[in-house]
Coordinates of C-alpha atoms in Angstrom, one line a residue:
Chain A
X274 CA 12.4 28.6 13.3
X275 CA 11.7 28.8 17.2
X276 CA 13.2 26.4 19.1
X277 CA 11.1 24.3 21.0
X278 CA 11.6 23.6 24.7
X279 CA 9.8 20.9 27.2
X280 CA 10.0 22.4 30.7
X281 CA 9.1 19.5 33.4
X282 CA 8.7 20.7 36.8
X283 CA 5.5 19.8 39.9
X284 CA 6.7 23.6 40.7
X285 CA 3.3 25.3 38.4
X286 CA 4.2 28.8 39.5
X287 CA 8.1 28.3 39.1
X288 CA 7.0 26.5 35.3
X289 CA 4.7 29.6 34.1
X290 CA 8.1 31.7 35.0
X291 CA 10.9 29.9 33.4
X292 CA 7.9 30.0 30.1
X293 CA 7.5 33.2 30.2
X294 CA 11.4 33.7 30.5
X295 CA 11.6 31.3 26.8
X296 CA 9.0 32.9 24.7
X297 CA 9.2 36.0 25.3
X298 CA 13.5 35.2 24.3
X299 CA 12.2 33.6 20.9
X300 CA 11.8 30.0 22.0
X301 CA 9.0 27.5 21.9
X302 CA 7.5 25.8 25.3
X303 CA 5.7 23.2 26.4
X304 CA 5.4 22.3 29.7
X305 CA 4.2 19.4 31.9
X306 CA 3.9 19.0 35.6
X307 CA 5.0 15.3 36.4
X308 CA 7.3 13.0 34.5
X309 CA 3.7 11.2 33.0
X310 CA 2.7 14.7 31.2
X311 CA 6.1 15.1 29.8
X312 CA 6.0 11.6 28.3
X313 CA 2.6 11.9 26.8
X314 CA 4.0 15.0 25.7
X315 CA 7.1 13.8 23.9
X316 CA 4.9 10.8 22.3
X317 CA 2.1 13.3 20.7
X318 CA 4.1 16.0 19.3
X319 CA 7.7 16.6 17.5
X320 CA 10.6 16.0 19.4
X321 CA 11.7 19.1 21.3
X322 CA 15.4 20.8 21.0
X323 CA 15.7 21.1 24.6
X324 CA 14.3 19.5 27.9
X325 CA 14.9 21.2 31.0
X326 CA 13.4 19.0 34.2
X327 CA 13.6 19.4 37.9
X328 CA 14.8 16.9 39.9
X329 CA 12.8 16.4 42.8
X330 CA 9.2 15.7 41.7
X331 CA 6.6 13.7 43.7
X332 CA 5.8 10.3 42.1
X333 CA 8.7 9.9 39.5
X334 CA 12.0 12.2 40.1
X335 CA 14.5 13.9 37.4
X336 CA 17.2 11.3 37.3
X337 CA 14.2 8.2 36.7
X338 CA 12.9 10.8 34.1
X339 CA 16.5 11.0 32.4
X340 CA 17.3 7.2 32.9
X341 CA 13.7 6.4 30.9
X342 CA 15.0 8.7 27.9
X343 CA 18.7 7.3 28.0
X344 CA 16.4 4.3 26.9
X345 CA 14.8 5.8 23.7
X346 CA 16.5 5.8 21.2
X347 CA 14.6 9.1 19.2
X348 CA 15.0 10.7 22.5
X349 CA 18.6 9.9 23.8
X350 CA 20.3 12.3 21.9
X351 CA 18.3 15.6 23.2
X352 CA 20.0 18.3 25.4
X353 CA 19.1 18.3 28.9
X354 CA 19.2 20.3 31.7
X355 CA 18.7 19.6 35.3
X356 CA 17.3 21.8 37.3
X357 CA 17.2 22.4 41.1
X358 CA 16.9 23.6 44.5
X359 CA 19.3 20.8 45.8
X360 CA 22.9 21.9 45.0
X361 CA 25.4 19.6 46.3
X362 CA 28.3 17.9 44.6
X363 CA 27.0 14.1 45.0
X364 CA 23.7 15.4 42.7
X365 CA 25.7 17.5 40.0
X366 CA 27.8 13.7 40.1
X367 CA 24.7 12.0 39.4
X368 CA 23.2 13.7 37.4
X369 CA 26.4 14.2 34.7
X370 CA 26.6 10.4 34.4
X371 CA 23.2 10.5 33.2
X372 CA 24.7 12.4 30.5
X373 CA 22.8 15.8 31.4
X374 CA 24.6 18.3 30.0
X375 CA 24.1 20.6 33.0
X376 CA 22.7 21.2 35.7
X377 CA 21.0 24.8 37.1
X378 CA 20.3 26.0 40.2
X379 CA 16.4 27.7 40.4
X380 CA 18.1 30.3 42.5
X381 CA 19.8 31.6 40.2
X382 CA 18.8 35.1 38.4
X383 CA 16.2 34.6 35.2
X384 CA 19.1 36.3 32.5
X385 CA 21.7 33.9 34.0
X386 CA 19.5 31.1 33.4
X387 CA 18.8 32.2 29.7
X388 CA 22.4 32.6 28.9
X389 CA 23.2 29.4 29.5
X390 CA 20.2 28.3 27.5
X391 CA 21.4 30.3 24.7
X392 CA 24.4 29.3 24.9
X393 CA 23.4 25.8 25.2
X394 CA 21.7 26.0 22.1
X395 CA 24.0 27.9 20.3
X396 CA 26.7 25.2 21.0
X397 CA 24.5 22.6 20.0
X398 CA 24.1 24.5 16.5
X399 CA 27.9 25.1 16.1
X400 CA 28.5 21.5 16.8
X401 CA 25.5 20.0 14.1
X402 CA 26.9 22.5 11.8
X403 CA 30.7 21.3 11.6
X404 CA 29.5 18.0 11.5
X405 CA 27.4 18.7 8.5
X406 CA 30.1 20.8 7.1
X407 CA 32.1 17.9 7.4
X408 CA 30.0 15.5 5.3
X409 CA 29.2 17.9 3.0
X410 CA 33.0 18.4 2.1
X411 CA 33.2 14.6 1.5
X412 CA 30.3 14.8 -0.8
X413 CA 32.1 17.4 -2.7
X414 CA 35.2 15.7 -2.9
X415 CA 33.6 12.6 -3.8
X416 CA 31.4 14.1 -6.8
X417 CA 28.9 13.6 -5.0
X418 CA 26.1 15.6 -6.1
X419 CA 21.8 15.3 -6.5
X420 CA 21.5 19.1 -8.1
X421 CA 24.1 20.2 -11.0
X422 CA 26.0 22.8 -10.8
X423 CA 24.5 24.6 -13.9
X424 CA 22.1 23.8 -16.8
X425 CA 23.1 23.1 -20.4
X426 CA 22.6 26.3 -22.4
X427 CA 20.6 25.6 -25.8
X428 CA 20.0 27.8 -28.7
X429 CA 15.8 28.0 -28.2
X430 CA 15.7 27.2 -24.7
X431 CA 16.7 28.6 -21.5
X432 CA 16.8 26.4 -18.6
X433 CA 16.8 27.5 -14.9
X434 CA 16.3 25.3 -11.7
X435 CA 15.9 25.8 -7.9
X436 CA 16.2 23.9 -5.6
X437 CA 16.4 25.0 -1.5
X438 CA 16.9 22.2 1.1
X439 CA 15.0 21.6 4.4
X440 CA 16.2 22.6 7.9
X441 CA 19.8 22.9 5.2
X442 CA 20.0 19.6 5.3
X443 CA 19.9 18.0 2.1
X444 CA 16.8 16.0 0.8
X445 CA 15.5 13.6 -1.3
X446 CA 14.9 16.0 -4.4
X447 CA 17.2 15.3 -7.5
X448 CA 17.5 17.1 -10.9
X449 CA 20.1 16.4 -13.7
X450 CA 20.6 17.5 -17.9
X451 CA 21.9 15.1 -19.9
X452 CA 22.6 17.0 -23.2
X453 CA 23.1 14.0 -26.0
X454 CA 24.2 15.8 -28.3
X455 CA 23.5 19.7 -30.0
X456 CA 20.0 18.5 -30.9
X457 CA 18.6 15.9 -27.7
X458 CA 18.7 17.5 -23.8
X459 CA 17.1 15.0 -21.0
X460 CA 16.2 17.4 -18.2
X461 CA 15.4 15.1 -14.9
X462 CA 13.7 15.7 -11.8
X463 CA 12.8 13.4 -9.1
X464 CA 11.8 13.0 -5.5
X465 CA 12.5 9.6 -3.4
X466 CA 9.8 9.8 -1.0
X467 CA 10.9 11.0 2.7
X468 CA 13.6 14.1 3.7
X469 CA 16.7 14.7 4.5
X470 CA 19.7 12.2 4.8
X471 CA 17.8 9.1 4.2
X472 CA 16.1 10.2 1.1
X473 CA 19.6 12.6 -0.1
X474 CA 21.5 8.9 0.4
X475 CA 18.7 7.1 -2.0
X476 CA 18.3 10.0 -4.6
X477 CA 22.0 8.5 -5.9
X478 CA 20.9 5.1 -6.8
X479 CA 18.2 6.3 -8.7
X480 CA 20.4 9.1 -10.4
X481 CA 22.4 6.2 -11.5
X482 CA 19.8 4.1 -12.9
X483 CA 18.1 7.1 -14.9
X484 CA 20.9 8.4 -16.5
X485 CA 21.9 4.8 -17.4
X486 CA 18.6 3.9 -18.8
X487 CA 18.8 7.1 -20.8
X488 CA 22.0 6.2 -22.3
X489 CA 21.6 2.8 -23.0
X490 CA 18.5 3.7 -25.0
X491 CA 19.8 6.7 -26.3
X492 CA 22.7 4.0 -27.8
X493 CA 19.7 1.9 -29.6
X494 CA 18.8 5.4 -31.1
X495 CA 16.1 5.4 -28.9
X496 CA 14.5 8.8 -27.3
X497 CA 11.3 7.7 -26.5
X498 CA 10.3 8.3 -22.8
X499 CA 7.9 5.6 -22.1
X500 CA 10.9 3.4 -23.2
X501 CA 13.2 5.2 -21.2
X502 CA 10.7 5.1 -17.7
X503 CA 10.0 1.4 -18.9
X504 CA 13.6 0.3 -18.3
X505 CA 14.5 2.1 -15.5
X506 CA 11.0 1.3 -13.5
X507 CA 12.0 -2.4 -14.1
X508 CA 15.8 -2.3 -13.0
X509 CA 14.2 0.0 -10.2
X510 CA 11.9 -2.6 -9.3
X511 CA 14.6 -5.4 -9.3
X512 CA 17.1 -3.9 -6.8
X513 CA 16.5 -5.2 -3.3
X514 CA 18.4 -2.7 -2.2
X515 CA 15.2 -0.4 -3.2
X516 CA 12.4 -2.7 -2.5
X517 CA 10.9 -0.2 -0.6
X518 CA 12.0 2.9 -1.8
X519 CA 9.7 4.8 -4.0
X520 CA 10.8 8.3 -6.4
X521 CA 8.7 10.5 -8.7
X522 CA 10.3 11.6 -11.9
X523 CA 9.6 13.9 -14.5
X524 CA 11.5 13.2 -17.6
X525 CA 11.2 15.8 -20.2
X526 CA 13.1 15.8 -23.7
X527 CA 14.2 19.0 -25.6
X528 CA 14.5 18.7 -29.5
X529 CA 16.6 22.2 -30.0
X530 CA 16.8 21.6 -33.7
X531 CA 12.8 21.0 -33.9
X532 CA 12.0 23.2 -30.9
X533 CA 9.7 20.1 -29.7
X534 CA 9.2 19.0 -26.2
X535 CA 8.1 15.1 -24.6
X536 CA 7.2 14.8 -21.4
X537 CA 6.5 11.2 -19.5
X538 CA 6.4 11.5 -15.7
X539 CA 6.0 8.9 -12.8
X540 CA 4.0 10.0 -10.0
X541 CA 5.2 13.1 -10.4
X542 CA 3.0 16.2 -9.4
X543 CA 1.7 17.8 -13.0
X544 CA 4.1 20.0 -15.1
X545 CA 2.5 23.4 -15.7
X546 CA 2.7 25.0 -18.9
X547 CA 2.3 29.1 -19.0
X548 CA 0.4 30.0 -22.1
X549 CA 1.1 33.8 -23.5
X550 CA -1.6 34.2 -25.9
X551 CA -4.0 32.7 -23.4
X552 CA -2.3 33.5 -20.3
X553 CA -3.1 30.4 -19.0
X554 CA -1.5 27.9 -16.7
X555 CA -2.3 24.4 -18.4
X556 CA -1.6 21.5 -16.0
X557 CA -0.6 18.4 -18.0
X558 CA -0.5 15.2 -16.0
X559 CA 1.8 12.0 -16.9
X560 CA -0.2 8.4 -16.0
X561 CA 2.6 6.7 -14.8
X562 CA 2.9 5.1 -11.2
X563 CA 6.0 5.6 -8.5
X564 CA 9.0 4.2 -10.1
X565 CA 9.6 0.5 -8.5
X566 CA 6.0 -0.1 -7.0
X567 CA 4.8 -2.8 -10.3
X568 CA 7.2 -4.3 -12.7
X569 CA 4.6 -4.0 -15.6
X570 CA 3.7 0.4 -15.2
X571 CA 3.1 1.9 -18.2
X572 CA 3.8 5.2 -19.3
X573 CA 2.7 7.8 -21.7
X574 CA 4.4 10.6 -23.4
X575 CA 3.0 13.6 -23.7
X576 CA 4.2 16.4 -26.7
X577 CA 4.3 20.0 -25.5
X578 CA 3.8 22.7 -27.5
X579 CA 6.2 25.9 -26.4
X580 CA 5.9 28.7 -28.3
X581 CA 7.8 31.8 -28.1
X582 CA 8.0 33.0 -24.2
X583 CA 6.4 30.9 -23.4
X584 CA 7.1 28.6 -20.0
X585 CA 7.1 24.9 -18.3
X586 CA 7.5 24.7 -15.1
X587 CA 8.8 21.1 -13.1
X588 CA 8.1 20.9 -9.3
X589 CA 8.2 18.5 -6.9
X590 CA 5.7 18.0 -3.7
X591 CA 8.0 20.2 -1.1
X592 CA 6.8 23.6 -3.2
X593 CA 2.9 22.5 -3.0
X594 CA 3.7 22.0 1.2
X595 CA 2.7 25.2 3.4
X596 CA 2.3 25.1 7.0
X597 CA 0.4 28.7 7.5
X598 CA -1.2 29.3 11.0
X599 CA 0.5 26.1 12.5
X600 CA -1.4 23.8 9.9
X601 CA 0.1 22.1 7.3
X602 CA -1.4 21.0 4.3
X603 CA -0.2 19.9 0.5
X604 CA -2.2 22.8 -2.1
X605 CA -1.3 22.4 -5.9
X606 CA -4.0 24.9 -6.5
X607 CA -2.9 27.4 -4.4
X608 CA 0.7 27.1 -6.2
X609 CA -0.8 27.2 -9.7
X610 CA -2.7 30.3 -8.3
X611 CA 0.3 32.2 -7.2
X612 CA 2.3 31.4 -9.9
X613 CA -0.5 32.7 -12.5
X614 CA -0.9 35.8 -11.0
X615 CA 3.0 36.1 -11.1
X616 CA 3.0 35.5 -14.3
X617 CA 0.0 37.8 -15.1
X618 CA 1.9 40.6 -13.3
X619 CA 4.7 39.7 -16.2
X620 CA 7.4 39.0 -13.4
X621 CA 10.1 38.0 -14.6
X622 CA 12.0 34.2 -13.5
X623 CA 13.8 35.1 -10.8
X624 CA 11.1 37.2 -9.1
X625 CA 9.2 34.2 -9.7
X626 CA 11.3 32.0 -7.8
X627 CA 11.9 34.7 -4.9
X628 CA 8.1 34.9 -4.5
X629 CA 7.6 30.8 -4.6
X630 CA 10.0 30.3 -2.6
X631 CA 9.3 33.2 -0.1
X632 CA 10.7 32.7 3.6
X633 CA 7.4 33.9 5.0
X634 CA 6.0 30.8 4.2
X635 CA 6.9 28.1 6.0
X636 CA 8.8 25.6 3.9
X637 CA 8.1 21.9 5.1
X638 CA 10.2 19.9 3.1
X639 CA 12.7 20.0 0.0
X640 CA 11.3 22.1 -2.7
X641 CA 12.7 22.0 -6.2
X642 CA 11.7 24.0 -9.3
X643 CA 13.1 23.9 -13.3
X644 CA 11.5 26.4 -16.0
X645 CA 12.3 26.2 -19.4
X646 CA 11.3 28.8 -21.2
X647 CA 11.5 28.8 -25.2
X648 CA 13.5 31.8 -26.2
X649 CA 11.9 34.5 -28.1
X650 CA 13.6 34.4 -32.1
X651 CA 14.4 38.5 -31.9
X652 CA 16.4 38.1 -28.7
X653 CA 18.7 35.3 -29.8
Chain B
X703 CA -16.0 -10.1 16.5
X704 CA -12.3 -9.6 17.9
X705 CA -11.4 -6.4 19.3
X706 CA -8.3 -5.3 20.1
X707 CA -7.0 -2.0 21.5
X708 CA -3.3 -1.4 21.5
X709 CA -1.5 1.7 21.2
X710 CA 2.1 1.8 22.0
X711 CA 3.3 3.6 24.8
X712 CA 6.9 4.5 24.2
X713 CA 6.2 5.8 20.5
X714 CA 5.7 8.7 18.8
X715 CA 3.3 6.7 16.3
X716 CA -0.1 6.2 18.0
X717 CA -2.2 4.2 16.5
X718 CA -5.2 1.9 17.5
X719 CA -6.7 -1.5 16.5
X720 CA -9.4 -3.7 16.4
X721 CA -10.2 -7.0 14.1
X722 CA -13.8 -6.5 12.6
X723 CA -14.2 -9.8 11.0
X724 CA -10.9 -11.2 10.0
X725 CA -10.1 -7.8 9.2
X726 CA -7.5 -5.3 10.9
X727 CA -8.7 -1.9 11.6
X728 CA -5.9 0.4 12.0
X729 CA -6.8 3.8 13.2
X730 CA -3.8 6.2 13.1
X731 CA -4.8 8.2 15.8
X732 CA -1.5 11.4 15.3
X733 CA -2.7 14.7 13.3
X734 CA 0.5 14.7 11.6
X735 CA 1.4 11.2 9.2
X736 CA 4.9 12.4 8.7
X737 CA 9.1 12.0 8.6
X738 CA 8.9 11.7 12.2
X739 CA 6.6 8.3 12.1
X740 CA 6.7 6.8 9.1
X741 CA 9.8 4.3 9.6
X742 CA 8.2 3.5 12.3
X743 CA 4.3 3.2 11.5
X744 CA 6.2 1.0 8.8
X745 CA 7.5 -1.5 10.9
X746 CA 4.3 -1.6 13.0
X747 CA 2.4 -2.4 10.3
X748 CA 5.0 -5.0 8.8
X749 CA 4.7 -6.9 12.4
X750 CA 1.4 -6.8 11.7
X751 CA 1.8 -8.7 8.6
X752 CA 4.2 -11.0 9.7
X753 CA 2.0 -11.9 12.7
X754 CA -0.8 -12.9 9.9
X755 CA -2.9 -10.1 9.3
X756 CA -3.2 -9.6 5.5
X757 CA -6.5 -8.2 4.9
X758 CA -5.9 -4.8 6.2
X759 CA -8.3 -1.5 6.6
X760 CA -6.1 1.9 7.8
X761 CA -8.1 5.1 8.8
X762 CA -6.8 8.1 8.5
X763 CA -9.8 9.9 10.4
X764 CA -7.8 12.3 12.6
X765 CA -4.9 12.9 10.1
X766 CA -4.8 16.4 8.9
X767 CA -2.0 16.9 7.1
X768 CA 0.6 13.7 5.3
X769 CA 4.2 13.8 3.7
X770 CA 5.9 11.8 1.1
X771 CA 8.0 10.2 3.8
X772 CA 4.3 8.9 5.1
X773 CA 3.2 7.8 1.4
X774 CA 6.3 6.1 0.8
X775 CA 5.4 4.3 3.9
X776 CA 1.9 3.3 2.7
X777 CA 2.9 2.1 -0.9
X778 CA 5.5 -0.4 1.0
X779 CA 3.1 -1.8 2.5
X780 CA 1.2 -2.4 0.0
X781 CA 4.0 -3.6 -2.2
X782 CA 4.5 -5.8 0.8
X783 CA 1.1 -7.3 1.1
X784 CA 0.5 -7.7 -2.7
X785 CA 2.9 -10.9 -3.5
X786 CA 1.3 -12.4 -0.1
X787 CA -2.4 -12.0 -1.7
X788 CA -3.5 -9.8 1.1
X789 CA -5.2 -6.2 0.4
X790 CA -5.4 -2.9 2.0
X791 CA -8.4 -0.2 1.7
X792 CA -7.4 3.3 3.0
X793 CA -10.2 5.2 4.6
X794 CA -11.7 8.4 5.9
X795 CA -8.9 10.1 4.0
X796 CA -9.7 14.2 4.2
X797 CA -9.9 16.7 0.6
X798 CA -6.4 17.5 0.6
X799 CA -5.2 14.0 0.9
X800 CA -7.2 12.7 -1.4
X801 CA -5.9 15.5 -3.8
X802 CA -2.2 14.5 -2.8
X803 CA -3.3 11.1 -3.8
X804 CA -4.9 11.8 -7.1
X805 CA -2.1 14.4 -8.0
X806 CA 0.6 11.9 -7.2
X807 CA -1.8 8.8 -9.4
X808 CA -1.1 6.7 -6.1
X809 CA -5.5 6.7 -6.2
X810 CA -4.6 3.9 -9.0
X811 CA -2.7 1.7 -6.9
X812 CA -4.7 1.7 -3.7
X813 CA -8.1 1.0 -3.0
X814 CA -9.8 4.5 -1.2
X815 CA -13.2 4.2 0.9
X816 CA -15.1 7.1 2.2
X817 CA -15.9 5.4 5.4
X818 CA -14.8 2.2 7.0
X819 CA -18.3 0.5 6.7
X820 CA -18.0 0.6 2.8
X821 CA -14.3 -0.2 3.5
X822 CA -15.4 -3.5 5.3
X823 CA -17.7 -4.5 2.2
X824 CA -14.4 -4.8 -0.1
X825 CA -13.3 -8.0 1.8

């Protein structure tokens, strides 16, 4: 993803240069000619990677522009450069305590100036990485985990899940199996509403709760999902600590013995069900609302029907997200399309997943996907 | 009739308001309801109803595209509101958003108007 830069200079000529200089090196400008167009241009579109500002600027200068930002909090943290005709020690001084990273002289030759960019950003990278490194190690050491490391295997079904995390940061998405016994697999998947840390954080409490409420049911010999979502929508509801934290879950129960699938969701997108003999993709959709929004939900199970070869597939909202052309819009449609002609051309899981999850399109959020597919009798 | 204009000056969020009879118009003015706003278009909002308002009408008229971090947003406030008695019509909502909502079954929890006259007639 290109970086994106806000270049801030009165200088039009000297801004249209240093622009130039960005994109055609693979970055991402805007640029404003006072301190007022670069604030109206932080407040109506995404925070930038980079801001590079002059200094002296009639109305407000460089330094009032940097001291405003110190201010704000979303904006404090973004790398900035100073940059300048005036080259004496007292400014470089001044401007450092304003925590600018640099400073750069506008004499200086164009490749010089995007070194140091590069390298800027580069640094900036290395440095987010090991910190995320970091926390990731502690997760792993501390069990800590929203996506298994491998699916049960069962005797009629195969199992495989995907899930592929936004900006590599990890999200809001959680999937888990609970196999009860040889006969009864739970697979789960959820999405608390939001991205990245926040939402990653959350997704534990509610992994908690659901595999809880499937135990304790499972104890009162109890498999039946509108039970199950009953339960845990109710202790969901209770904790403060949630109050307004919302997840979707899809809760689906393999019978190996009986070869019989349930399915109960909670404002979960719908499961989609490839049918051979047809070949169809049949959407089925669960009633239930966003676990913790009402004490009193209900929820419905639905029984599936798998024959032979036949495939379900679980998503969440992150896979149904494309931003094509610059525009971003939420298309379940346009999934179900792809994924029928996929499985029209008789392409086989993986390919599917490679294709759905395709780095030419551009991913927007966390996107998770499980398929079980009920195993053809010959092949077993 | 009460109007009031506000939109805030050092936030990414931009919204604007006006009180049409008791009511609060909230017009979310950004093309993009996403991660980057919705803590914060939360809070607005919440101020909102701390400072009184309760009977609540949000337009989403210039919003092209919505996340789940925006929806969570949305159904806290409404979880907010409900205990207080207080109610909230979303309005102007384009085809994809609507689909979002009806996919999702959040169209069962919150009232959805096509424009904000018929949104006014639901107070």
């Amino acid at each position: 993803m290109n970086k994106t830069v806000l270049l801030v200079d009165d200088d039009l000529f000297q801004l249209k240069l240093y622009e130039k200089l960005l994109t055609n090196h693979g970055y991402h400008c805007r640029i404003a000619l006072s301190v007022d167009e670069a604030e109206v241009i932080l407040r109506e579109y995404d925070i930038p990677d980079l801001i590079i500002s002059d200094y002296e600027m009639p109305d407000r200068n460089g330094f009032e522009f940097r001291k405003k930002l110190l201010k704000n909090d979303l904006l404090k943290n973004v790398p900035f450069l100073f940059l300048t005709s005036v080259n004496d020690e007292h400014f470089i001084q001044q401007g450092l305590d304003l925590k600018a990273i640099d400073y750069m002289a506008k004499d200086v030759p164009p490749t010089r100036i995007l070194s140091k960019i590069n390298n800027l950003m580069l640094a900036v990278r290395e440095h987010y990485e090991r910190s995320l490194s970091e926390v990731k190690g502690i997760a792993e050491r501390l069990n800590l985990r929203n996506i298994p490391k491998k699916a049960p295997s069962l005797k009629n079904f195969s199992i495989n899940y995907y899930n592929k995390s936004y900006q590599e940061q990890p999200g809001g998405d959680f999937i888990d199996f609970i196999k009860i016994d040889d006969r009864h697999t739970f697979v789960i998947l959820g999405d608390v509403m939001g991205k990245k840390w926040g939402a990653w954080f959350f997704s534990f409490s509610f992994l908690s709760y659901v595999r809880s409420a499937i135990r304790l049911c499972v104890f009162d010999g109890n498999y039946e999902l509108p039970t199950i979502l009953h339960k845990l929508n109710r202790v969901v509801y209770a904790d403060e600590f949630l109050s307004d934290i919302f997840s979707t879950l899809s809760i689906v129960l393999i019978d190996d013995e009986n070869c019989s699938i349930c399915y109960a969701g909670a404002g979960d997108l719908p499961l989609l069900k490839y049918e051979k003999n047809r070949n169809d993709l049949i959407s089925y959709q669960s009633d239930g609302i966003l676990l913790g929004f009402s004490e009193e939900a209900v929820y419905n199970e639905i029984p599936l029907d798998l024959q032979e070869e036949e495939e379900l597939f679980l998503i969440t909202d992150g896979i149904i997200d494309f931003e094509i052309d610059g525009v971003k819009k939420s298309d379940m449609k346009l999934l179900s399309r792809k994924l029928h002609e996929l499985k029209e051309r008789n392409e086989m899981t993986e390919n599917i997943v490679n294709n759905l999850f395709n780095k030419h399109t551009s991913q927007i959020d966390d996107c998770s996907i499980i398929i079980i597919k009920r195993k053809n009798n010959e092949a077993k | 009739m009460i109007a009031v204009s506000s939109s805030s000056k050092e936030k990414t969020m931009k919204l604007s308001k006006q009180t049409i009879n008791d009511v609060l118009v909230i017009v979310i003015e950004n093309k993009e309801a996403n991660l980057s706003k919705s803590e914060q278009f939360k809070e607005l909002i919440f101020q909102d109803i701390e400072d009184g308002a309760q009977q609540l009408v949000i337009s989403f008229q210039h919003v092209e595209y919505l996340d789940s971090s925006f929806l969570g947003a949305l159904v806290a406030i409404l979880k907010k509101l409900l205990p207080l008695k207080g109610k909230l019509v979303l309005t102007q909502l384009n085809k994809d958003i609507l689909n979002l909502f009806a996919l999702t079954r959040l169209d069962k929890i919150f009232n959805i108007e096509s424009t904000l006259e018929t949104s006014l007639q639901k107070f």
